Amino acid sequence: NNCAYTVWPGILSNAGVAPPSTTGFALSPGESRAVAVADGWSGRMWGRTLCVQSSSSGAGFACATGDCGSGTVECSGRGAAPPATLAEFTLASIGGDDFYDVSLVDGFNLPVLVAPANGSCPTTDCPTDLNAQCPPELRVIVAGATVACRSACEAFGTEAYCCNGAHGTPAACAPTGYSRLFKAACPRAYSYAYDDATSTFTCAGGSAGYGVVFCPAGGSSPRPSGNEASPPTSAAYPPMVFSSGGADPATTRHAVTLLPLLTAIFQAMTTR
């Protein structure tokens, strides 16, 4: 974790694949942790931010971005709620090679880099803080600060943005203005569902492993302050603001109230 704030990685194995010994944990700024996976493992990893826990028993855990909905630090077979930046892996697959990528198909919450330990294999990343340049209609806002950037598919739900229905093939689903913005900021990351040609990377199977680095260029938003694990109580619940799913993303907005247990960290949060 190279961020200036705590990140809680989550790990989800693909269907039929055995999970690693942990599926969620905390990384303080500057901290690293090794996680072993089985041969042939496939799945994804992401970072959760602005997390709080409401009880000393370990229950009542939730995060403002990337939350997996398990109610605990361990994700236990649950995936990230978008928007979240994903690091995806398929190890020892076709021809024994590993495949890996960084994906913004489910939106962005923090910068991520994937670096093979085998130095002859390419790295891939989204090192830019897209929250700082996220279009207003895609922003996830907490206490006045942008903490994540939604994909156009999640925000508007149309076939053209989601690459489904009549747009469910590579030939029928072209880049959009939103995906081009993501691609310009992070050229090696998936910007939409069929962005394969410049976004999937391979390395010889049986390599020494992969490093997943959060905020590879240093600290970025969000920057919570105070004690994330034991926030003080408050009666005021700031809203999380999303753009509309309607046809006119520039004019309509609505608010969703956050869980009370997230309140204090959002009120205490500061941004760079």
XYZ file of C-alpha atoms in Angstrom:
272
model
C 0.000 0.000 0.000
C 1.703 3.144 -1.253
C -1.342 5.316 -0.507
C -1.330 7.891 2.268
C -4.310 6.113 3.877
C -5.305 2.585 4.855
C -6.512 0.280 2.063
C -8.417 -2.961 2.692
C -7.708 -5.362 -0.224
C -10.446 -7.791 -1.186
C -9.904 -11.029 -3.119
C -12.496 -12.997 -5.111
C -11.714 -16.349 -6.766
C -13.520 -17.326 -9.953
C -16.239 -19.962 -9.799
C -14.874 -23.414 -8.998
C -11.475 -22.068 -7.922
C -10.278 -22.560 -4.349
C -9.877 -19.274 -2.451
C -6.601 -18.245 -0.830
C -6.208 -18.375 2.941
C -7.472 -14.794 3.235
C -10.014 -12.912 1.135
C -9.703 -9.548 2.868
C -7.362 -7.682 5.191
C -6.053 -4.209 6.049
C -2.892 -2.571 4.728
C -1.663 0.529 6.507
C 0.326 3.095 4.489
C 3.636 1.543 3.463
C 2.606 -1.971 4.528
C 2.857 -5.094 2.328
C 1.485 -8.614 2.681
C 2.142 -11.837 0.761
C -0.867 -13.974 -0.209
C -0.328 -17.457 -1.645
C -2.773 -18.874 -4.200
C -3.095 -22.381 -5.628
C -1.654 -23.435 -8.978
C -4.025 -22.433 -11.776
C -5.759 -19.805 -9.639
C -7.952 -17.198 -11.303
C -9.760 -14.255 -9.776
C -9.464 -10.606 -8.909
C -8.149 -8.264 -6.252
C -9.176 -4.704 -5.467
C -8.740 -2.080 -2.766
C -11.511 -0.941 -0.429
C -11.349 2.572 1.000
C -12.958 4.538 3.845
C -13.852 1.425 5.806
C -15.233 1.303 9.346
C -16.247 -1.404 11.777
C -19.196 -0.902 14.098
C -18.457 -3.602 16.700
C -15.474 -5.091 18.475
C -16.612 -8.602 17.478
C -15.538 -8.069 13.869
C -19.060 -7.697 12.495
C -20.561 -4.584 10.967
C -17.631 -3.866 8.660
C -18.382 -1.713 5.588
C -16.509 0.504 3.135
C -17.437 3.575 1.122
C -15.775 2.181 -2.034
C -15.150 -1.406 -3.161
C -17.302 -2.873 -0.380
C -17.926 -6.608 -0.811
C -21.035 -6.725 1.397
C -19.837 -9.510 3.694
C -20.096 -7.380 6.822
C -16.567 -8.440 7.816
C -13.015 -7.678 6.703
C -12.941 -11.059 4.891
C -14.931 -10.902 1.633
C -15.677 -14.663 1.783
C -16.678 -15.196 -1.834
C -18.220 -11.795 -2.467
C -17.061 -9.333 -5.112
C -16.554 -5.594 -5.096
C -19.489 -3.240 -5.402
C -18.642 -0.866 -8.247
C -16.981 1.475 -8.754
C -13.712 -0.296 -8.027
C -10.374 -0.625 -9.830
C -9.716 -4.348 -10.404
C -6.509 -6.364 -10.770
C -7.495 -9.588 -12.580
C -5.493 -12.812 -12.946
C -5.744 -16.147 -14.756
C -2.646 -18.133 -13.814
C -1.131 -21.053 -15.762
C -3.911 -21.031 -18.326
C -3.631 -21.409 -22.128
C -0.243 -22.887 -22.973
C 0.760 -22.577 -19.337
C 0.919 -18.773 -19.511
C -0.450 -16.313 -16.973
C -2.876 -13.601 -18.055
C -3.388 -10.430 -16.039
C -4.860 -6.950 -16.389
C -6.007 -3.827 -14.588
C -9.648 -3.100 -15.320
C -11.752 0.069 -15.124
C -14.802 -1.669 -16.597
C -16.406 -1.491 -13.139
C -15.205 2.073 -12.605
C -12.324 3.482 -10.553
C -11.709 4.052 -6.874
C -7.908 4.177 -6.493
C -4.763 3.779 -8.628
C -3.413 0.213 -9.023
C -0.309 -1.330 -10.583
C 0.359 -5.038 -11.323
C 4.057 -5.897 -11.563
C 5.261 -9.452 -12.342
C 8.221 -10.590 -10.264
C 9.601 -11.894 -13.565
C 11.269 -8.703 -14.784
C 11.027 -9.744 -18.427
C 7.212 -9.539 -18.281
C 5.396 -6.213 -18.701
C 3.706 -4.297 -15.911
C 0.204 -2.905 -16.286
C -1.447 -0.191 -14.300
C -3.788 2.719 -13.840
C -1.454 5.067 -11.951
C -3.547 8.213 -12.406
C -5.980 9.484 -9.779
C -9.082 9.469 -11.979
C -11.175 10.834 -9.122
C -9.560 14.213 -9.759
C -10.697 14.255 -13.416
C -13.935 12.263 -13.198
C -16.843 13.859 -15.115
C -19.453 15.308 -12.736
C -22.128 12.835 -13.852
C -19.931 9.858 -12.888
C -18.639 11.064 -9.520
C -19.292 9.329 -6.217
C -19.199 12.132 -3.673
C -18.903 11.861 0.093
C -18.892 14.959 2.277
C -18.132 17.111 -0.763
C -15.170 15.023 -1.969
C -14.997 12.689 -4.993
C -14.018 9.246 -3.663
C -14.702 7.136 -6.779
C -15.602 7.414 -10.465
C -18.357 5.246 -11.916
C -18.309 3.586 -15.304
C -20.774 4.877 -17.886
C -22.428 1.436 -17.862
C -23.157 1.645 -14.150
C -24.244 5.283 -14.366
C -26.565 5.089 -17.376
C -27.216 1.376 -17.972
C -27.567 1.532 -21.771
C -26.577 -1.301 -24.100
C -24.050 0.901 -25.893
C -22.220 1.672 -22.631
C -22.578 -1.852 -21.191
C -21.718 -3.816 -24.366
C -24.797 -6.029 -24.111
C -27.975 -6.639 -26.096
C -27.579 -5.287 -29.626
C -24.101 -4.069 -28.618
C -22.968 -7.412 -27.203
C -20.105 -8.124 -29.626
C -16.715 -6.446 -30.139
C -17.810 -5.219 -33.573
C -20.984 -3.629 -32.184
C -19.541 -2.096 -29.020
C -17.177 0.751 -29.765
C -15.324 3.022 -27.337
C -17.343 5.957 -26.006
C -16.347 9.396 -24.841
C -16.248 8.124 -21.268
C -14.116 5.067 -22.024
C -11.757 7.216 -24.083
C -11.288 9.488 -21.061
C -10.328 6.450 -18.949
C -8.054 5.152 -21.705
C -6.253 8.469 -22.139
C -5.481 8.559 -18.406
C -4.573 4.854 -18.125
C -3.506 3.504 -21.552
C -2.681 -0.028 -20.292
C -5.945 -0.571 -18.383
C -9.265 -1.914 -19.654
C -11.485 1.091 -20.345
C -14.557 -0.881 -21.510
C -15.576 -4.521 -21.934
C -13.933 -5.186 -25.332
C -10.732 -3.230 -24.784
C -8.641 -6.416 -25.048
C -5.990 -5.545 -27.609
C -4.047 -3.080 -25.439
C -5.123 -4.222 -21.978
C -4.430 -7.953 -21.466
C -0.872 -9.022 -20.640
C 0.836 -12.419 -20.427
C 3.777 -13.902 -18.590
C 5.205 -17.410 -18.532
C 3.406 -19.591 -16.004
C 5.241 -20.535 -12.853
C 6.698 -17.062 -12.369
C 7.735 -15.968 -8.904
C 4.522 -14.032 -8.373
C 2.963 -10.623 -8.883
C 3.022 -7.402 -6.949
C -0.228 -5.471 -6.660
C 0.535 -1.892 -5.644
C -2.109 0.603 -4.550
C -1.292 4.259 -5.384
C 1.949 3.393 -7.221
C 2.700 7.093 -7.745
C 2.082 7.978 -4.103
C -0.865 9.199 -2.040
C -4.097 10.198 -3.762
C -7.715 10.851 -2.814
C -9.515 9.821 -0.676
C -7.503 10.716 2.409
C -9.451 9.884 5.568
C -8.366 11.229 8.899
C -9.027 9.981 12.394
C -9.478 6.389 13.507
C -11.179 4.426 10.724
C -11.770 1.330 12.847
C -13.400 3.094 15.814
C -15.160 6.237 14.584
C -16.973 8.521 17.032
C -20.751 8.607 16.876
C -22.737 11.374 15.230
C -26.373 12.094 14.407
C -25.619 13.655 11.014
C -25.458 11.330 8.022
C -23.920 12.950 4.924
C -25.257 11.639 1.601
C -23.327 9.785 -1.068
C -24.225 11.457 -4.356
C -24.484 9.519 -7.623
C -25.305 10.640 -11.123
C -28.647 9.737 -12.617
C -29.232 6.555 -14.603
C -31.467 8.518 -16.955
C -30.914 9.679 -20.493
C -29.582 13.112 -19.552
C -26.588 12.526 -17.264
C -25.724 16.210 -17.038
C -28.936 17.436 -15.411
C -30.382 14.878 -12.993
C -28.896 13.712 -9.707
C -30.131 11.852 -6.646
C -28.748 11.032 -3.215
C -28.459 7.736 -1.361
C -28.059 7.764 2.413
C -25.047 5.862 3.742
C -25.056 3.344 6.530
C -24.798 5.124 9.871
C -21.621 3.238 10.748
C -19.800 5.053 7.927
C -20.806 8.501 9.139
C -17.881 9.614 11.247
C -15.127 8.682 8.825
C -16.852 10.604 6.038
C -17.255 13.680 8.217
C -13.612 13.464 9.279
C -12.325 12.834 5.751
C -10.025 15.386 4.194
C -8.715 15.511 0.645
C -5.442 16.686 -0.701
